[in-house]
Amino acid sequence: MRKNILIIGGSYFLGRVFVEELIQDQQCSIYVMNRGRVPLRLQDVHEIKADRHYADQVRTNLPDIEWDAIIDFCAYKPQDIEIIFSALTKGCIGHYIYVSTASIYKKTNDLPIKETAQKLDGPQPELGIAADYAYNKWLTELALEKQCHDRGMPYTFIRPTFIYGKYNYAPRESYFFDLIQKKETIVVPENGLALFSFVSVWDVARILNRCIGNRDVFDSAFNVAGDELISYERFMEVLEEITAIKPLIQRMSVDEINRKGIPLPFPLDEHLIYSGASLHDVLQYEYTPFLEGMRETYKYFVTRQIK
């Protein structure tokens, strides 16, 4: 029997890669609901134009069928969850998978950060326009957990760390690719101490696919993070290997980088290290090595530049 899968969002970065992965599963009927600003135009994908913020639109445009799973890529506030449930018939969802973020945790020196670590208890004003993002994602998890508990349906929260790869619209790896192709200098912190966890977009997409209807992940939250710890220095080494171009590097103090407003995409003097071991153990999933994933990312970047 074919599974009916509803994807909310799904036309950009991770969502798009997930849809491309899911198409390979001949047992799925795929429905993608979003505002229609970036059509997918993929064979065997039913695209539904509706703004999730308006329950009437969702109720009117979604087909009246049983959903084996909902994968939600774009819930940012508790209200986003409440509207979806108000628009759907009670009990018609087999499994709700929510793509959250590893940013929901409080700062801690107990590394790597595990799923049980303390969560944010308020916005982060030091992040400027992104001050509310992570805290609202945590509140959204709580809202979804309550909705699912009240209806007796299983949920799974996926909390990725820094995602890189195909279709990435955030200026992270592309920031460095652009500089290295233009033979411009790349500034990095001179301390070289900050370490980060990364995960490829292909890994997250495949993990989501493996989670659908999987009782082993029901009513649980999981970090999604590769095993390797990557510093700015290691990032530069990987850049050189995958591009065959030796980057022009200038090391600066953190104070000078901040003073000059150089837009480096990762923290300058703070570790962001997460444990993806729990999900690895449950799914027996092996994360893509960083070098391999970045090589594929750069291939996509070059192909896009040629077009």
mmCIF file of N, CA, C and O in Angstrom, residues 170-189 196 198 231-233 235-236 238-240 242-243 245 247-249 262-266 268 290 294 298 301:
data_model
loop_
_atom_site.group_PDB
_atom_site.id
_atom_site.type_symbol
_atom_site.label_atom_id
_atom_site.label_comp_id
_atom_site.label_asym_id
_atom_site.label_seq_id
_atom_site.Cartn_x
_atom_site.Cartn_y
_atom_site.Cartn_z
ATOM 1 N N ALA A 170 22.085 29.697 2.387
ATOM 2 C CA ALA A 170 22.814 30.445 3.414
ATOM 3 C C ALA A 170 24.270 30.611 2.966
ATOM 4 O O ALA A 170 24.881 29.667 2.466
ATOM 5 N N PRO A 171 24.849 31.797 3.139
ATOM 6 C CA PRO A 171 26.232 32.035 2.690
ATOM 7 C C PRO A 171 27.244 31.426 3.659
ATOM 8 O O PRO A 171 27.933 32.135 4.391
ATOM 9 N N ARG A 172 27.316 30.116 3.666
ATOM 10 C CA ARG A 172 28.276 29.419 4.528
ATOM 11 C C ARG A 172 29.419 28.887 3.672
ATOM 12 O O ARG A 172 30.395 29.582 3.436
ATOM 13 N N GLU A 173 29.302 27.660 3.165
ATOM 14 C CA GLU A 173 30.391 27.154 2.328
ATOM 15 C C GLU A 173 30.554 27.983 1.068
ATOM 16 O O GLU A 173 31.675 28.177 0.584
ATOM 17 N N SER A 174 29.446 28.523 0.526
ATOM 18 C CA SER A 174 29.550 29.330 -0.698
ATOM 19 C C SER A 174 30.337 30.619 -0.454
ATOM 20 O O SER A 174 30.968 31.151 -1.381
ATOM 21 N N TYR A 175 30.308 31.112 0.767
ATOM 22 C CA TYR A 175 31.112 32.297 1.121
ATOM 23 C C TYR A 175 32.581 32.033 0.816
ATOM 24 O O TYR A 175 33.279 32.862 0.214
ATOM 25 N N PHE A 176 33.069 30.867 1.211
ATOM 26 C CA PHE A 176 34.478 30.517 0.978
ATOM 27 C C PHE A 176 34.726 30.131 -0.473
ATOM 28 O O PHE A 176 35.773 30.464 -1.035
ATOM 29 N N PHE A 177 33.758 29.424 -1.091
ATOM 30 C CA PHE A 177 33.930 29.060 -2.498
ATOM 31 C C PHE A 177 34.097 30.306 -3.369
ATOM 32 O O PHE A 177 34.950 30.341 -4.265
ATOM 33 N N ASP A 178 33.265 31.302 -3.115
ATOM 34 C CA ASP A 178 33.350 32.545 -3.901
ATOM 35 C C ASP A 178 34.721 33.198 -3.768
ATOM 36 O O ASP A 178 35.329 33.603 -4.767
ATOM 37 N N LEU A 179 35.208 33.302 -2.540
ATOM 38 C CA LEU A 179 36.498 33.951 -2.315
ATOM 39 C C LEU A 179 37.639 33.183 -2.972
ATOM 40 O O LEU A 179 38.537 33.773 -3.586
ATOM 41 N N ILE A 180 37.605 31.880 -2.852
ATOM 42 C CA ILE A 180 38.717 31.089 -3.381
ATOM 43 C C ILE A 180 38.716 31.108 -4.905
ATOM 44 O O ILE A 180 39.786 31.128 -5.536
ATOM 45 N N GLN A 181 37.531 31.135 -5.524
ATOM 46 C CA GLN A 181 37.479 31.183 -6.987
ATOM 47 C C GLN A 181 37.928 32.549 -7.512
ATOM 48 O O GLN A 181 38.494 32.644 -8.596
ATOM 49 N N LYS A 182 37.657 33.593 -6.738
ATOM 50 C CA LYS A 182 38.060 34.940 -7.146
ATOM 51 C C LYS A 182 39.497 35.252 -6.754
ATOM 52 O O LYS A 182 39.986 36.351 -7.005
ATOM 53 N N LYS A 183 40.157 34.264 -6.114
ATOM 54 C CA LYS A 183 41.522 34.425 -5.641
ATOM 55 C C LYS A 183 41.649 35.600 -4.661
ATOM 56 O O LYS A 183 42.642 36.333 -4.653
ATOM 57 N N GLU A 184 40.617 35.771 -3.863
ATOM 58 C CA GLU A 184 40.626 36.802 -2.831
ATOM 59 C C GLU A 184 41.019 36.191 -1.492
ATOM 60 O O GLU A 184 40.906 34.990 -1.276
ATOM 61 N N THR A 185 41.492 37.047 -0.603
ATOM 62 C CA THR A 185 41.984 36.581 0.698
ATOM 63 C C THR A 185 40.832 36.129 1.591
ATOM 64 O O THR A 185 39.796 36.789 1.678
ATOM 65 N N ILE A 186 41.057 35.011 2.260
ATOM 66 C CA ILE A 186 40.094 34.498 3.237
ATOM 67 C C ILE A 186 40.624 34.805 4.630
ATOM 68 O O ILE A 186 41.725 34.383 4.997
ATOM 69 N N VAL A 187 39.855 35.552 5.381
ATOM 70 C CA VAL A 187 40.233 35.878 6.755
ATOM 71 C C VAL A 187 39.714 34.786 7.684
ATOM 72 O O VAL A 187 38.558 34.362 7.575
ATOM 73 N N VAL A 188 40.562 34.310 8.584
ATOM 74 C CA VAL A 188 40.145 33.341 9.596
ATOM 75 C C VAL A 188 40.672 33.800 10.953
ATOM 76 O O VAL A 188 41.658 34.540 11.028
ATOM 77 N N PRO A 189 40.033 33.376 12.038
ATOM 78 C CA PRO A 189 40.510 33.759 13.377
ATOM 79 C C PRO A 189 41.895 33.196 13.646
ATOM 80 O O PRO A 189 42.164 32.032 13.351
ATOM 81 N N PHE A 196 33.470 22.959 15.346
ATOM 82 C CA PHE A 196 32.061 22.883 14.974
ATOM 83 C C PHE A 196 31.696 21.482 14.506
ATOM 84 O O PHE A 196 32.517 20.748 13.976
ATOM 85 N N PHE A 198 29.250 19.550 11.782
ATOM 86 C CA PHE A 198 28.545 19.769 10.525
ATOM 87 C C PHE A 198 27.799 18.499 10.144
ATOM 88 O O PHE A 198 28.079 17.401 10.649
ATOM 89 N N SER A 231 37.434 22.780 12.501
ATOM 90 C CA SER A 231 37.869 24.134 12.849
ATOM 91 C C SER A 231 37.971 24.959 11.562
ATOM 92 O O SER A 231 37.878 24.427 10.445
ATOM 93 N N TYR A 232 38.192 26.257 11.709
ATOM 94 C CA TYR A 232 38.438 27.082 10.520
ATOM 95 C C TYR A 232 39.677 26.578 9.774
ATOM 96 O O TYR A 232 39.708 26.556 8.543
ATOM 97 N N GLU A 233 40.695 26.161 10.530
ATOM 98 C CA GLU A 233 41.923 25.673 9.882
ATOM 99 C C GLU A 233 41.639 24.405 9.078
ATOM 100 O O GLU A 233 42.111 24.250 7.947
ATOM 101 N N PHE A 235 38.777 23.560 7.868
ATOM 102 C CA PHE A 235 37.950 23.982 6.739
ATOM 103 C C PHE A 235 38.836 24.446 5.584
ATOM 104 O O PHE A 235 38.577 24.117 4.419
ATOM 105 N N MET A 236 39.896 25.191 5.895
ATOM 106 C CA MET A 236 40.801 25.677 4.853
ATOM 107 C C MET A 236 41.523 24.508 4.174
ATOM 108 O O MET A 236 41.714 24.504 2.949
ATOM 109 N N VAL A 238 40.383 21.455 3.819
ATOM 110 C CA VAL A 238 39.396 20.783 2.965
ATOM 111 C C VAL A 238 39.160 21.598 1.693
ATOM 112 O O VAL A 238 39.081 21.040 0.589
ATOM 113 N N LEU A 239 39.083 22.916 1.834
ATOM 114 C CA LEU A 239 38.911 23.775 0.659
ATOM 115 C C LEU A 239 40.028 23.540 -0.355
ATOM 116 O O LEU A 239 39.780 23.417 -1.561
ATOM 117 N N GLU A 240 41.248 23.509 0.130
ATOM 118 C CA GLU A 240 42.382 23.321 -0.776
ATOM 119 C C GLU A 240 42.304 21.979 -1.483
ATOM 120 O O GLU A 240 42.574 21.873 -2.688
ATOM 121 N N ILE A 242 39.576 20.039 -2.127
ATOM 122 C CA ILE A 242 38.459 19.834 -3.048
ATOM 123 C C ILE A 242 38.496 20.782 -4.244
ATOM 124 O O ILE A 242 37.934 20.485 -5.295
ATOM 125 N N THR A 243 39.181 21.931 -4.088
ATOM 126 C CA THR A 243 39.242 22.896 -5.200
ATOM 127 C C THR A 243 40.552 22.819 -5.972
ATOM 128 O O THR A 243 40.643 23.347 -7.086
ATOM 129 N N ILE A 245 43.020 24.457 -5.267
ATOM 130 C CA ILE A 245 43.518 25.830 -5.234
ATOM 131 C C ILE A 245 43.970 26.130 -3.811
ATOM 132 O O ILE A 245 43.214 25.919 -2.860
ATOM 133 N N PRO A 247 44.236 28.328 -0.861
ATOM 134 C CA PRO A 247 43.593 29.587 -0.492
ATOM 135 C C PRO A 247 44.585 30.606 0.050
ATOM 136 O O PRO A 247 45.583 30.258 0.694
ATOM 137 N N LEU A 248 44.291 31.871 -0.226
ATOM 138 C CA LEU A 248 45.068 32.965 0.342
ATOM 139 C C LEU A 248 44.459 33.272 1.708
ATOM 140 O O LEU A 248 43.323 33.738 1.793
ATOM 141 N N ILE A 249 45.201 33.021 2.760
ATOM 142 C CA ILE A 249 44.649 33.105 4.112
ATOM 143 C C ILE A 249 45.317 34.229 4.897
ATOM 144 O O ILE A 249 46.547 34.381 4.874
ATOM 145 N N ILE A 262 33.819 41.627 9.200
ATOM 146 C CA ILE A 262 34.029 40.552 8.224
ATOM 147 C C ILE A 262 33.000 39.453 8.497
ATOM 148 O O ILE A 262 32.944 38.907 9.598
ATOM 149 N N PRO A 263 32.167 39.099 7.515
ATOM 150 C CA PRO A 263 31.001 38.226 7.753
ATOM 151 C C PRO A 263 31.309 36.735 7.741
ATOM 152 O O PRO A 263 30.732 35.964 6.948
ATOM 153 N N LEU A 264 32.201 36.301 8.621
ATOM 154 C CA LEU A 264 32.481 34.870 8.686
ATOM 155 C C LEU A 264 31.233 34.117 9.134
ATOM 156 O O LEU A 264 30.497 34.574 10.024
ATOM 157 N N PRO A 265 30.970 32.954 8.548
ATOM 158 C CA PRO A 265 29.681 32.289 8.767
ATOM 159 C C PRO A 265 29.556 31.466 10.044
ATOM 160 O O PRO A 265 28.468 30.990 10.358
ATOM 161 N N PHE A 266 30.660 31.281 10.767
ATOM 162 C CA PHE A 266 30.617 30.469 11.979
ATOM 163 C C PHE A 266 31.202 31.272 13.143
ATOM 164 O O PHE A 266 31.965 32.220 12.929
ATOM 165 N N LEU A 268 33.462 32.754 16.066
ATOM 166 C CA LEU A 268 34.910 32.996 15.997
ATOM 167 C C LEU A 268 35.674 32.359 17.150
ATOM 168 O O LEU A 268 36.833 31.970 16.992
ATOM 169 N N PHE A 290 33.229 14.557 6.199
ATOM 170 C CA PHE A 290 33.152 15.966 5.826
ATOM 171 C C PHE A 290 33.836 16.235 4.486
ATOM 172 O O PHE A 290 33.296 16.962 3.644
ATOM 173 N N MET A 294 31.801 17.713 1.314
ATOM 174 C CA MET A 294 32.195 19.015 0.772
ATOM 175 C C MET A 294 32.634 18.904 -0.685
ATOM 176 O O MET A 294 32.442 19.827 -1.483
ATOM 177 N N TYR A 298 30.995 21.186 -3.574
ATOM 178 C CA TYR A 298 31.749 22.047 -4.481
ATOM 179 C C TYR A 298 31.441 21.705 -5.941
ATOM 180 O O TYR A 298 31.346 22.607 -6.786
ATOM 181 N N PHE A 301 28.342 23.498 -6.709
ATOM 182 C CA PHE A 301 28.621 24.930 -6.794
ATOM 183 C C PHE A 301 29.215 25.277 -8.153
ATOM 184 O O PHE A 301 28.788 26.244 -8.799
#
